[in-house]
């Protein structure tokens, strides 16, 4: 965990999506998640299917067509410091990959480990504290 859902408008190349994926994974590892903890999905929507205010909340410039809406599902009880660290590393890594920080929206959600399975019909293991 975390599970990243990246929503964007259609038209991105495979190379762009790979760069975004690599940046997200690098940010996750830098924020303290294990290297093999990689769960991402990409949703590409037609422009008419993704409506976002371009300036909310008082951004210094409007969002562009390259805007990313990233939902990050983490374990219940993930502390604010870890979320803040992950947010900062996400924005930094995505900027290094060519995405303007103004175009990065991130929303955290929490799920109890007993409400998820990573496969094999087993509930998710307890959160590692290292």
CSV table of C-alpha atoms in Angstrom, one decimal:
chain,number,residue,atom,x,y,z
A,1,UNK,CA,0.0,0.0,0.0
A,2,UNK,CA,-0.5,2.8,-1.2
A,3,UNK,CA,-2.7,2.3,-4.2
A,4,UNK,CA,-2.4,5.2,-6.7
A,5,UNK,CA,-5.2,5.9,-9.2
A,6,UNK,CA,-4.1,8.5,-11.7
A,7,UNK,CA,-6.8,10.2,-13.7
A,8,UNK,CA,-5.9,12.2,-16.8
A,9,UNK,CA,-7.3,13.3,-20.1
A,10,UNK,CA,-6.7,11.1,-23.1
A,11,UNK,CA,-3.9,11.8,-25.4
A,12,UNK,CA,-0.9,11.0,-23.3
A,13,UNK,CA,1.7,8.8,-25.0
A,14,UNK,CA,2.9,5.5,-23.5
A,15,UNK,CA,6.2,7.2,-22.7
A,16,UNK,CA,4.5,10.0,-20.8
A,17,UNK,CA,2.5,7.4,-18.8
A,18,UNK,CA,5.7,5.4,-18.1
A,19,UNK,CA,7.5,8.6,-16.9
A,20,UNK,CA,4.5,9.4,-14.6
A,21,UNK,CA,4.5,5.8,-13.3
A,22,UNK,CA,8.2,5.8,-12.6
A,23,UNK,CA,7.9,9.2,-10.8
A,24,UNK,CA,5.1,8.0,-8.6
A,25,UNK,CA,6.9,4.9,-7.7
A,26,UNK,CA,10.2,6.8,-6.9
A,27,UNK,CA,8.2,9.2,-4.7
A,28,UNK,CA,6.6,6.3,-2.9
A,29,UNK,CA,9.9,4.7,-2.2
A,30,UNK,CA,11.5,8.0,-1.1
A,31,UNK,CA,8.6,8.5,1.3
A,32,UNK,CA,9.4,5.2,3.0
A,33,UNK,CA,7.3,2.6,1.2
A,34,UNK,CA,9.0,-0.6,0.2
A,35,UNK,CA,10.5,-0.9,-3.4
A,36,UNK,CA,8.2,-3.9,-4.2
A,37,UNK,CA,5.1,-2.0,-3.0
A,38,UNK,CA,3.9,-0.8,-6.4
A,39,UNK,CA,0.2,-0.6,-7.1
A,40,UNK,CA,-1.0,1.9,-9.8
A,41,UNK,CA,-3.8,2.3,-12.2
A,42,UNK,CA,-4.3,4.9,-14.9
A,43,UNK,CA,-7.7,6.2,-16.0
A,44,UNK,CA,-7.6,8.2,-19.2
A,45,UNK,CA,-10.8,10.1,-19.8
A,46,UNK,CA,-12.2,12.1,-22.7
A,47,UNK,CA,-12.0,15.8,-22.1
A,48,UNK,CA,-15.8,15.9,-21.7
A,49,UNK,CA,-15.6,13.3,-19.0
A,50,UNK,CA,-13.1,15.2,-16.7
A,51,UNK,CA,-14.3,18.5,-15.4
A,52,UNK,CA,-12.1,20.5,-13.1
A,53,UNK,CA,-12.0,24.2,-12.2
A,54,UNK,CA,-8.8,25.4,-13.7
A,55,UNK,CA,-7.9,27.9,-10.9
A,56,UNK,CA,-9.3,26.4,-7.7
A,57,UNK,CA,-8.1,27.1,-5.0
A,58,UNK,CA,-6.6,30.4,-6.2
A,59,UNK,CA,-3.7,28.8,-8.1
A,60,UNK,CA,-1.1,31.2,-9.5
A,61,UNK,CA,-1.9,30.1,-13.0
A,62,UNK,CA,-4.6,27.9,-14.6
A,63,UNK,CA,-4.2,24.1,-14.8
A,64,UNK,CA,-3.4,22.7,-18.2
A,65,UNK,CA,-4.6,19.8,-20.3
A,66,UNK,CA,-1.8,17.8,-18.7
A,67,UNK,CA,-3.4,18.0,-15.2
A,68,UNK,CA,-3.2,14.8,-13.1
A,69,UNK,CA,-5.8,13.9,-10.5
A,70,UNK,CA,-4.1,11.4,-8.2
A,71,UNK,CA,-6.0,9.4,-5.5
A,72,UNK,CA,-3.8,7.7,-3.0
A,73,UNK,CA,-5.4,5.0,-0.9
A,74,UNK,CA,-3.3,4.3,2.2
A,75,UNK,CA,-3.8,2.2,5.4
A,76,UNK,CA,-6.1,3.7,8.1
A,77,UNK,CA,-4.0,5.5,10.6
A,78,UNK,CA,-1.3,6.7,8.2
A,79,UNK,CA,-0.1,9.8,10.0
A,80,UNK,CA,-0.2,13.3,8.5
A,81,UNK,CA,3.6,13.5,8.5
A,82,UNK,CA,3.8,10.5,6.2
A,83,UNK,CA,1.1,11.8,3.9
A,84,UNK,CA,2.8,15.2,3.8
A,85,UNK,CA,6.2,13.6,3.0
A,86,UNK,CA,4.5,11.5,0.2
A,87,UNK,CA,2.8,14.6,-1.2
A,88,UNK,CA,6.0,16.5,-1.3
A,89,UNK,CA,8.0,13.7,-3.0
A,90,UNK,CA,5.1,13.1,-5.5
A,91,UNK,CA,5.1,16.8,-6.6
A,92,UNK,CA,8.9,16.9,-6.8
A,93,UNK,CA,9.3,13.6,-8.7
A,94,UNK,CA,6.4,14.5,-11.1
A,95,UNK,CA,8.0,17.9,-11.7
A,96,UNK,CA,11.3,16.2,-12.5
A,97,UNK,CA,9.4,14.0,-15.0
A,98,UNK,CA,7.9,17.1,-16.7
A,99,UNK,CA,4.6,17.7,-14.9
A,100,UNK,CA,4.0,21.2,-13.6
A,101,UNK,CA,3.3,21.1,-9.8
A,102,UNK,CA,0.3,23.3,-10.6
A,103,UNK,CA,-1.1,20.4,-12.6
A,104,UNK,CA,-0.9,17.9,-9.7
A,105,UNK,CA,-3.9,17.3,-7.6
A,106,UNK,CA,-3.6,14.7,-4.8
A,107,UNK,CA,-6.4,13.2,-2.6
A,108,UNK,CA,-5.7,10.8,0.2
A,109,UNK,CA,-8.2,8.1,1.3
A,110,UNK,CA,-7.8,5.6,4.0
A,111,UNK,CA,-8.8,1.9,4.2
A,112,UNK,CA,-8.5,-0.5,7.1
A,113,UNK,CA,-6.1,-3.3,6.3
A,114,UNK,CA,-8.7,-5.9,7.2
A,115,UNK,CA,-10.8,-4.5,4.4
A,116,UNK,CA,-8.3,-5.3,1.6
A,117,UNK,CA,-6.5,-8.2,0.0
A,118,UNK,CA,-3.4,-8.1,-2.2
A,119,UNK,CA,-4.2,-11.5,-3.6
A,120,UNK,CA,-4.3,-15.2,-2.6
A,121,UNK,CA,-7.5,-14.7,-0.8
A,122,UNK,CA,-5.7,-13.4,2.2
A,123,UNK,CA,-6.3,-10.1,4.0
A,124,UNK,CA,-3.6,-7.6,3.8
A,125,UNK,CA,-0.8,-8.1,6.4
A,126,UNK,CA,-0.3,-5.6,9.2
A,127,UNK,CA,1.5,-2.3,8.4
A,128,UNK,CA,5.3,-2.5,8.6
A,129,UNK,CA,6.6,0.0,11.1
A,130,UNK,CA,10.1,0.3,9.6
